[in-house]
XYZ file of C-alpha atoms in Angstrom:
302
model
C 14.955 68.942 23.592
C 12.270 67.851 26.290
C 11.979 69.887 29.623
C 13.737 67.852 32.222
C 13.480 68.367 36.203
C 16.964 67.594 38.122
C 16.310 66.283 41.276
C 19.142 66.250 43.400
C 17.509 66.192 46.052
C 14.099 64.612 47.339
C 12.885 68.027 47.862
C 13.056 69.008 44.469
C 10.447 66.538 43.852
C 8.149 67.313 46.210
C 8.412 71.129 46.265
C 7.783 70.850 42.575
C 4.019 69.042 43.360
C 3.627 71.488 46.149
C 4.497 69.791 49.067
C 6.958 71.140 51.798
C 9.346 69.037 53.591
C 10.627 68.358 56.769
C 13.477 66.698 56.415
C 16.687 67.427 53.372
C 16.807 63.518 52.746
C 13.378 61.881 52.566
C 9.979 62.711 51.823
C 7.049 60.769 50.915
C 4.271 61.821 49.049
C 0.678 60.889 49.421
C -0.568 62.285 45.679
C -4.259 62.082 46.857
C -3.572 65.198 49.061
C -1.777 67.355 46.582
C -3.853 69.758 44.585
C -3.745 69.145 40.465
C -0.254 69.311 39.075
C 1.363 68.932 35.785
C 3.379 66.127 34.647
C 7.327 66.559 34.846
C 10.032 64.195 33.260
C 12.988 63.702 35.830
C 16.518 63.325 35.747
C 17.187 61.419 39.123
C 19.719 61.763 41.826
C 17.759 59.611 44.330
C 16.537 56.492 44.841
C 12.489 56.088 44.627
C 9.763 54.156 44.813
C 6.674 55.119 42.990
C 3.495 53.041 43.830
C 0.603 54.043 40.956
C -2.633 54.711 41.938
C -5.425 52.365 41.544
C -7.715 52.107 38.385
C -5.101 54.574 36.926
C -2.710 54.378 33.867
C -0.221 56.531 33.050
C 2.004 56.572 29.774
C 5.251 57.066 31.476
C 8.874 57.496 29.549
C 12.168 56.211 30.897
C 14.908 56.199 28.945
C 14.517 55.671 25.124
C 11.468 53.169 26.253
C 7.740 53.233 28.291
C 6.677 52.154 31.649
C 3.987 49.013 31.987
C 2.746 51.198 34.822
C -0.423 51.153 35.838
C -3.544 50.006 38.167
C -1.156 50.186 41.249
C 2.326 48.343 39.868
C 5.532 49.801 41.831
C 8.503 51.325 39.925
C 11.890 51.852 41.568
C 14.724 54.150 40.421
C 17.882 54.889 40.993
C 20.609 57.605 40.563
C 21.197 58.383 36.893
C 18.411 57.044 35.844
C 15.297 59.517 33.496
C 11.744 58.546 34.128
C 8.473 60.530 34.074
C 6.375 61.877 31.269
C 7.000 65.463 29.967
C 4.884 68.317 30.853
C 1.761 68.453 27.915
C 0.124 71.594 29.113
C -2.048 70.379 31.277
C -3.356 69.678 34.908
C -3.642 66.411 36.632
C -4.761 64.922 39.537
C -2.324 61.713 40.739
C -3.292 59.611 42.899
C -0.860 56.986 44.679
C 2.174 57.609 46.580
C 6.099 58.498 46.081
C 8.927 57.930 48.324
C 12.061 59.851 47.072
C 15.356 59.777 49.536
C 19.010 60.583 49.372
C 21.746 57.990 49.590
C 23.541 59.807 52.752
C 20.479 58.992 54.127
C 22.017 55.375 54.281
C 25.375 56.422 55.553
C 26.963 54.431 58.245
C 24.447 51.792 58.051
C 25.241 48.085 56.200
C 22.590 49.757 53.677
C 25.176 51.923 52.251
C 26.708 49.771 50.335
C 24.170 47.096 50.061
C 21.348 48.980 48.235
C 23.674 48.746 44.967
C 22.652 45.073 44.761
C 19.077 45.190 44.633
C 18.564 44.663 40.818
C 15.385 46.029 40.581
C 17.065 49.720 40.772
C 18.196 49.231 37.495
C 15.160 47.342 35.404
C 13.410 49.475 32.918
C 9.835 50.415 32.497
C 8.334 47.046 30.751
C 9.772 45.280 34.100
C 7.504 47.499 36.417
C 5.869 45.329 39.578
C 2.687 44.101 39.580
C 1.577 43.958 42.701
C -1.226 42.036 44.544
C -3.770 44.302 46.898
C -2.008 42.458 50.205
C 1.668 43.702 48.843
C -0.137 47.200 48.066
C -1.231 47.399 51.275
C 2.314 46.393 52.748
C 4.053 49.091 50.651
C 1.627 51.842 51.067
C 2.037 50.910 55.497
C 5.513 51.620 55.380
C 5.300 55.029 53.301
C 2.799 56.237 56.234
C 4.911 54.962 59.031
C 7.538 56.938 57.555
C 5.318 59.715 56.722
C 4.397 60.031 60.548
C 7.789 59.880 61.623
C 9.107 63.085 59.462
C 6.276 64.877 62.006
C 8.709 64.611 64.445
C 11.061 66.977 65.561
C 14.644 65.610 64.425
C 16.743 63.830 66.915
C 19.850 61.321 66.768
C 17.356 58.990 66.269
C 15.165 59.523 63.494
C 17.749 58.673 60.376
C 18.412 55.606 61.837
C 14.567 54.452 62.528
C 14.323 56.302 58.557
C 17.296 53.986 57.346
C 15.181 50.913 59.417
C 11.741 51.369 57.083
C 13.963 51.873 53.759
C 15.355 48.560 55.055
C 12.322 47.063 55.350
C 10.828 48.303 51.715
C 13.583 47.072 50.481
C 13.139 43.452 51.462
C 9.650 43.497 50.983
C 9.938 44.697 47.499
C 12.605 42.491 46.668
C 10.739 39.192 48.031
C 7.699 41.008 44.950
C 10.077 40.853 42.641
C 11.147 37.169 43.786
C 7.389 36.547 43.709
C 7.309 38.050 40.097
C 9.610 36.077 38.594
C 8.262 32.806 39.663
C 4.095 33.211 38.689
C 5.290 34.847 35.264
C 6.928 31.193 35.226
C 5.093 30.893 31.332
C 6.426 34.184 30.110
C 10.057 33.355 31.636
C 9.863 30.670 29.600
C 8.895 31.702 26.286
C 11.239 34.427 27.186
C 14.428 31.479 27.019
C 12.784 30.044 23.801
C 13.197 33.568 22.414
C 16.614 33.732 24.031
C 17.621 30.444 22.767
C 16.055 31.174 19.142
C 18.131 34.053 19.267
C 21.413 32.695 19.867
C 20.802 30.054 16.869
C 19.758 32.461 14.263
C 23.345 34.467 15.200
C 25.495 32.074 14.817
C 23.683 30.682 11.673
C 23.656 33.814 10.051
C 27.840 34.124 11.122
C 27.297 37.324 12.550
C 29.977 35.748 15.326
C 32.125 36.416 12.099
C 32.039 40.532 12.377
C 30.608 40.948 15.474
C 31.889 38.020 17.795
C 30.371 36.021 20.377
C 27.032 38.286 21.282
C 27.034 39.228 25.130
C 24.528 39.624 27.639
C 24.369 43.022 26.581
C 23.648 42.414 22.828
C 21.168 39.904 23.865
C 18.968 41.510 26.450
C 18.401 44.463 23.610
C 17.481 42.070 20.946
C 15.343 41.023 23.263
C 14.020 44.677 24.699
C 14.881 44.246 28.306
C 17.971 45.573 30.515
C 20.834 43.433 31.242
C 19.876 43.034 34.337
C 15.856 42.283 33.729
C 17.029 39.522 31.194
C 20.050 38.596 33.533
C 17.826 37.666 36.301
C 14.733 35.664 34.314
C 17.679 33.720 32.923
C 19.251 32.711 36.485
C 15.693 31.742 38.088
C 14.392 29.836 34.808
C 17.787 28.072 34.404
C 19.724 28.357 37.571
C 22.741 29.590 35.466
C 23.601 32.849 34.638
C 23.055 34.623 31.245
C 27.110 35.172 30.344
C 27.581 30.954 31.602
C 24.236 30.184 28.993
C 25.734 31.569 25.945
C 29.015 30.210 26.445
C 27.402 26.575 27.018
C 25.617 27.358 23.890
C 28.886 28.256 22.096
C 30.719 25.288 23.804
C 28.226 22.982 22.484
C 28.705 24.523 18.722
C 32.431 23.843 19.401
C 31.717 20.205 20.112
C 29.361 19.761 17.124
C 32.331 21.338 14.654
C 35.551 19.550 15.826
C 34.009 15.765 16.246
C 33.313 17.392 12.726
C 37.217 17.071 12.064
C 37.892 20.848 12.559
C 40.865 21.764 14.351
C 41.162 23.864 17.513
C 42.130 27.067 15.117
C 39.424 26.693 12.802
C 36.463 26.424 15.250
C 38.068 29.595 17.417
C 37.450 31.516 14.316
C 34.559 30.033 12.947
C 32.584 30.866 16.156
C 34.275 33.879 16.669
C 36.808 34.003 19.213
C 39.546 36.442 18.246
C 42.103 34.339 19.610
C 42.609 30.845 20.107
C 43.570 30.403 23.175
C 41.095 32.645 24.437
C 38.741 29.807 22.486
C 40.898 26.513 24.710
C 40.797 28.674 27.950
C 36.603 28.920 27.642
C 35.895 25.208 26.395
C 38.521 23.887 29.397
C 36.057 26.153 31.852
C 33.240 24.959 30.714
C 33.924 21.468 29.775
C 36.849 20.654 32.303
C 39.232 19.807 29.465
C 41.152 20.970 26.059
C 39.535 20.776 22.899
C 42.460 18.209 22.167
C 41.643 16.416 25.225
C 37.816 16.207 24.118
C 39.076 15.050 20.870
C 41.597 12.079 22.437
C 38.386 10.743 24.765
C 35.766 11.167 22.035
C 38.366 9.059 19.804
C 39.197 6.862 22.566
C 36.028 5.801 23.162
C 35.029 4.671 19.939
């Protein structure tokens, strides 16, 4: 079993890195100011941003995968996640920045609930954000402003000011992630092509007869992506959710089989539906009519 540093509060991480904090709910670390340290594999119970130093590449782990983390990329972590690099016994000089904050610092603000809506916290390693020079400068500027605020004595306004900076960080990170989807259109289209082939191969090999209709979770795993990141790509590329895309694909297969002469129950079972009623409800939700109505309209139009 690897040694894992449990980060229950931000200071658990900063103390390991050799920095003493003045605030129990947030820490900002400029790695260039620290002495050499050992790598650490972390279990997070806090939120965090990690901005890799330029011209530095670290082979980081996340869950069972690897981070695409080099030359200024940004990684966002959330409570319940594991990431970092297991101690290999070597002392290393790290560069870049880290900001970790406990969810309690958002109490009494709109972010307390809204932070769960920032889907980039669910992304896995190979989906880290590659930042432009300008984007990187914006993030560093915000890190520095928070670090400077933490130098002042705590008062009734400090947590609200810090929460305001966190809000800005989240909004900019969301903008940069949205930009990444747009700027990687070719890559996204390739993922969509692989998605379509995955569905085609799945039904041609009759996997639905034993495994049922493919889920978003299954498809994302087959494409080596987290469900959230995969869903965002499909949504940004097609305007539809991944789940709706799968259902549309299945219903098109259903139409072909209905036209070929199969009855509704036969089609339902052949496509992996457990009950014909479930198939009929799904068919109507996608097409606006029942399988029977669809067949009748087809006959009437001939």
